[in-house]
Amino acid sequence: MAVFRIGFGLMMCYGIIRFWAHGWIETQYLEPTFHFSYYGFEWVKPLGNFTYVLFFICGLAAFFVALGLKYRIAIIAFFLSFTYIELMDKTTYLNHYYFISIASFLMIFLPANALFSVDNLWRKKNYENIPKWTIDAVKLLLGIVYFYAGLAKINTDWLFKAQPLKIWLPSKFDLPIIGETLLQQNWFHYAMSWSGMLYDLLIPFLLLYRKTRLIAFALVVFFHVFTRVLFPIGMFPFIMIISTLIFFDAKLHLKIISFLKKIIQRFIKLKTANIQTISQYKIAYKSFIIPVIVTFFVIQILFPFRFMLYPGNLFWTEQGYRFSWRVMLMEKRGISTFKIVDGKTGNFFYVNNGDFLTERQEKQMSFQPDFILEYAHYLGDHFTNQGHKNVEVYVESYVALNGRMSQKFIDESVNLYQEKESFKHKNWILPFKEQTPKTD
Amino acid sequence: MKKIFPLVVLLIITACSSGDDTPTPNNGNGGSGIAFDRAAMLTNLADNIIIPSYQALNTNLNALVTSKDNFIATPNQANLDNVRAAWLTAYKSWQRVEAFNIGLAEQTAYYFQMNTYPVNTTDVENNIASGSYDLTHPNNNDAVGFPALDYMLYGLDAIDASIVAKYDTDAQAADYKSYLSDLINQMQSLTQDILNDWTNNYRNTFVASTANTATGAANMFINDYIFYYEKGLRANKIGIPAGNFSATPLPDRVEAYYNQEVSKELALEALDAVIDIFNGTKFNGTTAGESFKTYLISLNRSDLATSIINQLNAARGRIQELNANFTTQINTDNTKMTLAYDALQTAVVLLKVDMLQAFDISVDYQDADGD
């Protein structure tokens, strides 16, 4: 647990610095005039230049988590600031950001500072053992991430058409050795699809089972490094590699800790003699924490299945797509042109999306119905405020999914300015027409 | 508990591997198994299309310089007609390079200095009156290039004789002459620079830069091509004047507004250039080399290649039906203009959504997890 805490904290701290250094705070949160909000979280907006302060707090909190310094406060601060950052604009939604948010939420309730933390020096108390279920909780969360990612891959496009890998892999022709050879081969696309699915489904079990654990970890490292080489997925692979260390038993963790201790001792002489070692860590407020964690996991297990409540093709409508560990599953692109109509005279004009959105926002907006609706309302308000009368907003939207020819996405006769966001099915999404992908 | 895991694992493996053996539909051979030769495509583009197009434009601009010199020396109707003819020839060959906003052209904002319209006649007249101007300054983008010449050659007066008089007997004739001369010389020298850079320098960089990254020339060229088609052709030449982006039509926004008879000819030339680039058709020729079309075919998307060609031709048909002067078309029957726009727009979808998906070219390069 301590190793997980240190790894997590340091990587998050680095992640924040990396985000900052790439200039993404400006391009994602400060430059756009308009931000796409999550339903129910419309009040979460970037804070102007205070956004930098927010990132600073977040990075600092992550560093404190790594140190185990005022751990509880640090992890709460991290959870809140990080989640706030993610809620500011759903254009930046990534599954791994969601993972970080919920993992940090879970860690609020776990005694990750019981060992090898600054808090130990502080309190002059050290704990040798923490309740086993606290570690299992982290394992369960990781298991859910992998297993559900695997379940999501069981679909005909992925398994029987090798899509979208058939589009993505050949375009990596620049990679040395394999780029012009393996990645161009049809059988390799299928092999990658199937092994990816099996990997995701099985890896939690292989990690749990002692005899296969080492091989499993080797697989984890190989798989994540390989995907990192192939795809622009940022920090995610490294986070997962470090995280899966938690499946190893205490011995390895103690070794890592004593190794780290030696390094630290070289630089700082810490008096550790007067720290009292206590065998068992007792969880305070257990009667409160246990129900919270149980509820958390029930939600985690059920939430990804909410798509079943919606009619239509999940990849097409994306109703219930997010927060469900659907990673690298589809190649989807679209183009959405908005038409502002005067309801009385019928006069209309088209909107240049570049006037309101960044390229990235436009790209994300163009194929996701909830983005399209929110943007339509923004445009409606904008042009009404400009003095246009009887504003109605329509969209001409075409989307291509996994190498199929693009098809009309949204009902062009529906005035989106009248439609409200909700958790109900959006009946103005046109049904998906299946065609054979034309890559064959 | 521990005994169950291996069992579960085994079950899943057998379940899945038995699925693996079943004949899978639609597996074709998904790609030829050989990576498409992007270098060959770039070479064809550079050697057979881009450089010859710039050479033609440069030649025609030199001819324009000559006829302009004659006109300035002897301002009369015959010499004015010669300059006008040379202007139109050069303007048409400009349509063949307008999509190539890459390399030195991009760095020097060449595009904006050659064809920003509508021309700002106030700026033009102010420049002429003051006699001091920096033609390269961004504020002058709408007072230079072909649109400024359009005004200088056709728009100074309704009667030709009065236009000739502006360069001959007018009190400011010398100023008009030098502005006309400076405009044309500047266009020629800018083009000469671009052409020299292509032949002496950029051509080799371009051809070698095949990477599928934000800075790879192949990706930049494809993105520029689509951007040009969408903005420079579809919006500027048809959509904006037809009022697709405004509350009412704007018939004075057409290309070559003062000439009043060639906006269709220019638009068709531009669309032909777009079609030839897509097909990889040699400049002024019929043979075709590696291109977006063959790239799509190599990815087993000949269906898409065909759709794109058909749609571009359909759009061409729509433009063909329009009046030679778009201003007249808009004022008499604007629905035909918007139909042409719609046909062009349909091809935007195919190029921007389907073709970019097939090529797997990103529009932005931040972290993603493939949603």
mmCIF file of C-alpha atoms in Angstrom, chain A residues 39 306-307 309-311 317-320 369-370 373 419-429:
data_model
loop_
_atom_site.group_PDB
_atom_site.id
_atom_site.type_symbol
_atom_site.label_atom_id
_atom_site.label_comp_id
_atom_site.label_asym_id
_atom_site.label_seq_id
_atom_site.Cartn_x
_atom_site.Cartn_y
_atom_site.Cartn_z
ATOM 1 C CA TYR A 39 -24.736 17.045 -17.012
ATOM 2 C CA ARG A 306 -26.139 1.348 -17.777
ATOM 3 C CA PHE A 307 -25.906 1.412 -21.577
ATOM 4 C CA LEU A 309 -31.072 0.922 -20.477
ATOM 5 C CA TYR A 310 -30.766 2.812 -23.764
ATOM 6 C CA PRO A 311 -31.982 1.669 -27.154
ATOM 7 C CA THR A 317 -25.253 6.930 -29.606
ATOM 8 C CA GLU A 318 -22.616 6.831 -26.847
ATOM 9 C CA GLN A 319 -25.393 6.841 -24.280
ATOM 10 C CA GLY A 320 -23.685 5.153 -21.353
ATOM 11 C CA PRO A 369 -24.695 13.751 -29.139
ATOM 12 C CA ASP A 370 -24.457 15.362 -25.709
ATOM 13 C CA LEU A 373 -26.835 19.413 -27.889
ATOM 14 C CA GLU A 419 -34.368 19.789 -26.801
ATOM 15 C CA LYS A 420 -33.263 19.415 -23.198
ATOM 16 C CA GLU A 421 -30.309 17.442 -21.860
ATOM 17 C CA SER A 422 -31.328 14.551 -19.610
ATOM 18 C CA PHE A 423 -30.490 10.941 -18.895
ATOM 19 C CA LYS A 424 -33.324 9.900 -21.174
ATOM 20 C CA HIS A 425 -32.761 8.481 -24.628
ATOM 21 C CA LYS A 426 -32.073 11.172 -27.204
ATOM 22 C CA ASN A 427 -34.597 10.281 -29.850
ATOM 23 C CA TRP A 428 -33.162 12.760 -32.327
ATOM 24 C CA ILE A 429 -30.129 10.542 -32.880
#
